[in-house]
mmCIF file of C-alpha atoms in Angstrom:
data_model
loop_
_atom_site.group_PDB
_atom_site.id
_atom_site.type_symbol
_atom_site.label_atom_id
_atom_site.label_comp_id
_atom_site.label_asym_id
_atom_site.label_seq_id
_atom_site.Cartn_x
_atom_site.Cartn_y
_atom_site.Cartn_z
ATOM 1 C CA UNK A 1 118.508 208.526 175.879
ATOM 2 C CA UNK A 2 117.686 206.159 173.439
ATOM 3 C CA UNK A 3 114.248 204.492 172.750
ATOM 4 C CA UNK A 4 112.898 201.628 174.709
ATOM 5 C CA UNK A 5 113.789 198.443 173.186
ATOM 6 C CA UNK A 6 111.450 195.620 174.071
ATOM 7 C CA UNK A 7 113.172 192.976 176.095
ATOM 8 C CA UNK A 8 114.340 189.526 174.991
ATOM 9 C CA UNK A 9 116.251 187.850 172.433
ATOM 10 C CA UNK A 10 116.350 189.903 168.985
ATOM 11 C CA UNK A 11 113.421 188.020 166.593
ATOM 12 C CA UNK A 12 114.146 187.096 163.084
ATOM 13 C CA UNK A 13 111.252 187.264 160.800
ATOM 14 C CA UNK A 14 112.805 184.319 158.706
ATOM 15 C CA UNK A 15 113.641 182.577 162.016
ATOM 16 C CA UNK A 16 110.333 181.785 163.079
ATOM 17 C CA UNK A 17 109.660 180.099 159.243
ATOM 18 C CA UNK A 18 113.169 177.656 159.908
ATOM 19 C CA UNK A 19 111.219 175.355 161.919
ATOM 20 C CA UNK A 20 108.550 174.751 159.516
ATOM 21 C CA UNK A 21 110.700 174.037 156.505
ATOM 22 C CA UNK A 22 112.304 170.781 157.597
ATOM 23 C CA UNK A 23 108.406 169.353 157.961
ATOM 24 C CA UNK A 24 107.151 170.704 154.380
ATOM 25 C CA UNK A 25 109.871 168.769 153.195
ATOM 26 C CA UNK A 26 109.763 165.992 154.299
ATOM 27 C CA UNK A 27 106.331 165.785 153.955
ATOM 28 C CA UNK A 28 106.870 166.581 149.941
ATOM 29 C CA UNK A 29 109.769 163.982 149.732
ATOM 30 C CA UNK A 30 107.320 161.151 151.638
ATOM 31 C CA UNK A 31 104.529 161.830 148.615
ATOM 32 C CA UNK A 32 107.241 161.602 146.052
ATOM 33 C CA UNK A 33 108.453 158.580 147.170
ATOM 34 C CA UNK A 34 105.057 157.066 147.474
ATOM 35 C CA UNK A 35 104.189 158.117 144.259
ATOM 36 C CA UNK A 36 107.202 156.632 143.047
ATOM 37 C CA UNK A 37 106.763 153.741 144.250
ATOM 38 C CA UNK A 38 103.222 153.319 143.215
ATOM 39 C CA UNK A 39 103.998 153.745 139.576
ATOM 40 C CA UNK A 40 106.758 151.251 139.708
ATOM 41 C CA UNK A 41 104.816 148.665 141.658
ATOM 42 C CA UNK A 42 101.793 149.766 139.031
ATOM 43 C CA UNK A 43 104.090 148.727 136.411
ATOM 44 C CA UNK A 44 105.050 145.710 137.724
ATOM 45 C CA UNK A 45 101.976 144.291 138.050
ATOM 46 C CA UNK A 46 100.853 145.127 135.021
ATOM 47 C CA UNK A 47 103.879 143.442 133.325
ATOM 48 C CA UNK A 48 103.072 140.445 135.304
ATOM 49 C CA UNK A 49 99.467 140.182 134.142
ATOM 50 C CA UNK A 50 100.096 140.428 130.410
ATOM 51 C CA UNK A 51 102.867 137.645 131.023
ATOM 52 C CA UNK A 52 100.579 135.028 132.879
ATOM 53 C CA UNK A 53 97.519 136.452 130.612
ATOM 54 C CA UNK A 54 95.255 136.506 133.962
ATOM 55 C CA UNK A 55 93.158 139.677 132.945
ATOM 56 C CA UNK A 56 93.570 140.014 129.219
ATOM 57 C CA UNK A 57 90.294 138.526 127.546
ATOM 58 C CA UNK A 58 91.055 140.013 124.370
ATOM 59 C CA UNK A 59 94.214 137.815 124.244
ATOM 60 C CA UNK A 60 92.509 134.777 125.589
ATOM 61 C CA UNK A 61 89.842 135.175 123.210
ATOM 62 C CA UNK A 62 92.127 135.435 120.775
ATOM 63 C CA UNK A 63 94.132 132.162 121.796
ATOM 64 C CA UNK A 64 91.094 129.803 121.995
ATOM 65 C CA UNK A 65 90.358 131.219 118.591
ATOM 66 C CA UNK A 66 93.335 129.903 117.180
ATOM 67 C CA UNK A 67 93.397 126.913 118.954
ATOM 68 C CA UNK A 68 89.849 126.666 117.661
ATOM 69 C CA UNK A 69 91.210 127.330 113.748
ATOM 70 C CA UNK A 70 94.023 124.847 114.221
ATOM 71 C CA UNK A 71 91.834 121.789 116.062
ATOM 72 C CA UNK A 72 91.599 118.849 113.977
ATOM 73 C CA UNK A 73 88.503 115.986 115.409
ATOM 74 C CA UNK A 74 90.407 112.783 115.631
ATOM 75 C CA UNK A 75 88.796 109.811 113.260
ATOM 76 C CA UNK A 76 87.470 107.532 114.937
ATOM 77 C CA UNK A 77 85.892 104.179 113.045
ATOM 78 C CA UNK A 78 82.620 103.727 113.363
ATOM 79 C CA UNK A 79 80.633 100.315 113.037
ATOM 80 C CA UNK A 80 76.920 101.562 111.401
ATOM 81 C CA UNK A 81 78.671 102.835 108.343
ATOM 82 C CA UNK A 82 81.276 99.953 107.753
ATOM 83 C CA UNK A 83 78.814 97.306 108.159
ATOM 84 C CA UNK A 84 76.205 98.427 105.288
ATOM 85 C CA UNK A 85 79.159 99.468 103.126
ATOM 86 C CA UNK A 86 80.531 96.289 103.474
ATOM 87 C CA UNK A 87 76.871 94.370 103.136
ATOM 88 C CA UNK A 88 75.530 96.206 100.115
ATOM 89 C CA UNK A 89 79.190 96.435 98.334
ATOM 90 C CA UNK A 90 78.744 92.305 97.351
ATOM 91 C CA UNK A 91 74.898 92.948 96.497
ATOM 92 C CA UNK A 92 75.349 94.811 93.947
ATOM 93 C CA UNK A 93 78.460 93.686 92.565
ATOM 94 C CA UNK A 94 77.142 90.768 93.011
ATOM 95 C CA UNK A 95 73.977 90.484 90.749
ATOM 96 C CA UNK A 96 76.464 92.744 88.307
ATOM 97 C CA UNK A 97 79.399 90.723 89.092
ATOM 98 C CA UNK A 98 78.499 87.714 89.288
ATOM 99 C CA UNK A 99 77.536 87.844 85.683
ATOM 100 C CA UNK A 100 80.572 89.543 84.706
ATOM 101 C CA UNK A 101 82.635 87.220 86.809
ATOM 102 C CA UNK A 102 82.269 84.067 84.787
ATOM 103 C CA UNK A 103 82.375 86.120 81.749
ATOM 104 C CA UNK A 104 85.832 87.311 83.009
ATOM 105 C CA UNK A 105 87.518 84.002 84.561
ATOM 106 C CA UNK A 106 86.306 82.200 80.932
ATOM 107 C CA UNK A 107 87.925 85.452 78.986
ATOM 108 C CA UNK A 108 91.001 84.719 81.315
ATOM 109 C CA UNK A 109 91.205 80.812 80.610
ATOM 110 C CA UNK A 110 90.069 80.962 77.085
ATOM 111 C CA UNK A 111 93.060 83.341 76.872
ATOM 112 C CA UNK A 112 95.575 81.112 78.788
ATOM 113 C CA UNK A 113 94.198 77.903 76.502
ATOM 114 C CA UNK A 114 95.336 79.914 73.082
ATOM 115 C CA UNK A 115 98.023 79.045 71.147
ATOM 116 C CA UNK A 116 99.312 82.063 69.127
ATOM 117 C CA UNK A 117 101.579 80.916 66.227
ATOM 118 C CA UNK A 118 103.121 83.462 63.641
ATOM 119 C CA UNK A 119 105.478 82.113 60.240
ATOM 120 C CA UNK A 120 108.793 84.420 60.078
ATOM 121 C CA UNK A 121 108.401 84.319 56.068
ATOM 122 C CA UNK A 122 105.569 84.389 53.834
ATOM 123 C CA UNK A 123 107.411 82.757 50.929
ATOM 124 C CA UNK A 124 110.387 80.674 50.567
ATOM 125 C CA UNK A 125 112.490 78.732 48.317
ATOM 126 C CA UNK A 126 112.224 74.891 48.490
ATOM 127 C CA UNK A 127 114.298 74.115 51.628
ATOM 128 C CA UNK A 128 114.913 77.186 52.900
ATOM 129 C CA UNK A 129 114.753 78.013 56.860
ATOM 130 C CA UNK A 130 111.308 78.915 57.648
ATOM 131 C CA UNK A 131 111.076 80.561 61.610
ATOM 132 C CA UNK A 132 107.605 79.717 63.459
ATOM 133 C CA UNK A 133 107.571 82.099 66.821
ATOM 134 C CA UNK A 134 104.460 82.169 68.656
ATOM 135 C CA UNK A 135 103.075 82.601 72.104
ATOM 136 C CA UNK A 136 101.322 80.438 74.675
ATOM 137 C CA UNK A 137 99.257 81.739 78.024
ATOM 138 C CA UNK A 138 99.363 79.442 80.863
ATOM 139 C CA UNK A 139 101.531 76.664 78.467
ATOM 140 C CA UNK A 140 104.618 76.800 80.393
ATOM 141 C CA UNK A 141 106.936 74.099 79.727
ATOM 142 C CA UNK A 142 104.080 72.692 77.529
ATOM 143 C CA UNK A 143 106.135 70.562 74.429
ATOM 144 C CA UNK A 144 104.538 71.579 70.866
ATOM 145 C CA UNK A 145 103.852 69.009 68.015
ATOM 146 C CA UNK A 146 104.540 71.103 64.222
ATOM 147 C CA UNK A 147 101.871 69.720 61.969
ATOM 148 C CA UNK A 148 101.518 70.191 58.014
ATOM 149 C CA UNK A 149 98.394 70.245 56.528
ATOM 150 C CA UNK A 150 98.342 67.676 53.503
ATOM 151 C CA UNK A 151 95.579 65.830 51.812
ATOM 152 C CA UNK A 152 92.871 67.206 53.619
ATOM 153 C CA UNK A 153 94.223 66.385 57.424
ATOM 154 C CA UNK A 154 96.727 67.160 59.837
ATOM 155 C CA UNK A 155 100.258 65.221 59.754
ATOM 156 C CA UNK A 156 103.011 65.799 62.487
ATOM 157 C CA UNK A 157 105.932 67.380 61.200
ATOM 158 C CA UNK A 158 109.295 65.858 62.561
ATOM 159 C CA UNK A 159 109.710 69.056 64.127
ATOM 160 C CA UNK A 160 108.317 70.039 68.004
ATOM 161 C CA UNK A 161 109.070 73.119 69.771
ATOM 162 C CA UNK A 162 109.106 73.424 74.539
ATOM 163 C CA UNK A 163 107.297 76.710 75.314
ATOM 164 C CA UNK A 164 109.250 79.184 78.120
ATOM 165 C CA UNK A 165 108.527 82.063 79.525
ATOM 166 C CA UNK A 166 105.109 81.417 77.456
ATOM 167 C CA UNK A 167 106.570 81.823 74.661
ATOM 168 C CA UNK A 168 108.274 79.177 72.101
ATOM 169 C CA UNK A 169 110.266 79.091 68.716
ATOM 170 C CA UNK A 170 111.526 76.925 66.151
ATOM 171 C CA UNK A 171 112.052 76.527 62.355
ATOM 172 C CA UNK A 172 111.360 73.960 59.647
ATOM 173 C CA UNK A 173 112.055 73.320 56.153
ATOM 174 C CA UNK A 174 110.409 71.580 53.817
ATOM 175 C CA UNK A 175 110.267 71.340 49.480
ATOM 176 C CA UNK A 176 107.018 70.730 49.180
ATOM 177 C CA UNK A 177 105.653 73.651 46.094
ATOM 178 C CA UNK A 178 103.121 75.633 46.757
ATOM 179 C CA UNK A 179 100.713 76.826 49.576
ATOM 180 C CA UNK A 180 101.734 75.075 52.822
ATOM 181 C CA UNK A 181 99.418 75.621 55.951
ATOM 182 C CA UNK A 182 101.777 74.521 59.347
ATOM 183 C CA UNK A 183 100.034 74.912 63.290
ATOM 184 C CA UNK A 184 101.340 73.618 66.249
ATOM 185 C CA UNK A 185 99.177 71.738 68.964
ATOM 186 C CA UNK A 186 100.009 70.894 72.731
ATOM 187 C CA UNK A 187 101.147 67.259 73.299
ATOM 188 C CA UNK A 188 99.600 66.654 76.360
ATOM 189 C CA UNK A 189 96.307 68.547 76.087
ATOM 190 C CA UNK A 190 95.992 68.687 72.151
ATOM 191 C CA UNK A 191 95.469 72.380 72.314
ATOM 192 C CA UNK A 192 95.407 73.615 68.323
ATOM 193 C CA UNK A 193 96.905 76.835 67.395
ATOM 194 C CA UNK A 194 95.851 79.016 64.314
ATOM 195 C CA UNK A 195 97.166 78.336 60.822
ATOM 196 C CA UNK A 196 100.131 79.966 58.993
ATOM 197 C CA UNK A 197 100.457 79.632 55.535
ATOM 198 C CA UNK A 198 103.640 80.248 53.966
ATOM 199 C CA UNK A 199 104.509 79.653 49.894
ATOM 200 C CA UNK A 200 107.609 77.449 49.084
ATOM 201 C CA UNK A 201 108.719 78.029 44.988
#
């Protein structure tokens, strides 16, 4: 007769370990997933706080810095400084100017009251064309009387000579031998200009 068998359904060793499986892995899968989705949300926000800048001081430091290197004060005018500049400018130029001033203007209208007359030749032949060019400051359309000088005085010359653009010419010719000194002098305000001599022989 053959053993006793114990009652029951036959047991499988690995059958009782079936029902746990299912759990451990789910359980594993759950913590993968979390983990998962931990690092991706980790990434996230770190990508979105090194876009908006919120916790990098480094960076903002870094920012303000250059905005700091780049900032340029805007002038503004202000009154204190303008007002002595403007004050003591005139005092001194003005004890040193005021001097100099007068001494400038009467440089200035001596130099527009001169006549400046120059003789194309220094020697000609009785008759010949002799060309008197000259210049005159201020003298614009100022008429010029040619004057010889014979017998110890001035006589006009039937010659006269209308100054433009400040400047005048004309010519003359005469047979007197000899040294012959010739100016010119302003009609209306009897302005004299220097002598030219020029030879005729």
């Amino acid at each position: 007769m053959p053993p006793d068998q114990p009652s029951g359904p036959p047991t499988d060793k690995l059958g009782d370990q079936r029902p746990d499986r299912p759990v451990l892995s789910g359980l594993i899968a759950l913590v993968g997933v979390g983990l998962v989705v931990g690092l991706v949300l980790g990434g996230v926000a770190l990508g979105a706080v090194s876009v908006l800048g919120l916790g990098g001081d480094d960076g903002g430091s870094g920012r303000s810095s250059d905005q700091q290197a780049f900032y340029l004060p805007k002038p503004q005018p202000t009154d204190e400084p303008d007002g002595p500049l403007i004050t003591l400018a005139p005092e001194p130029g003005g004890d040193g100017s005021a001097s100099a001033e007068p001494s400038e203007s009467a440089t200035t209208e001596a130099a527009e009251d001169e006549i400046s007359l120059s003789a194309g030749q220094a020697s000609v032949t009785p008759m010949q064309q002799i060309d008197l060019t000259g210049v005159y400051t201020g003298g614009e359309g100022a008429i010029l009387q040619v004057q010889r000088f014979a017998d110890g005085t001035w006589v006009d010359f039937p010659v006269t000579a209308s100054v433009s653009n400040e400047m005048f010419s004309t010519y003359i010719q005469t047979g007197q031998l000899g040294e012959n000194k010739f100016r010119v002098v302003d009609t209306s305000t009897g302005l004299e200009s220097n002598e030219v001599t020029v030879t005729i022989g």
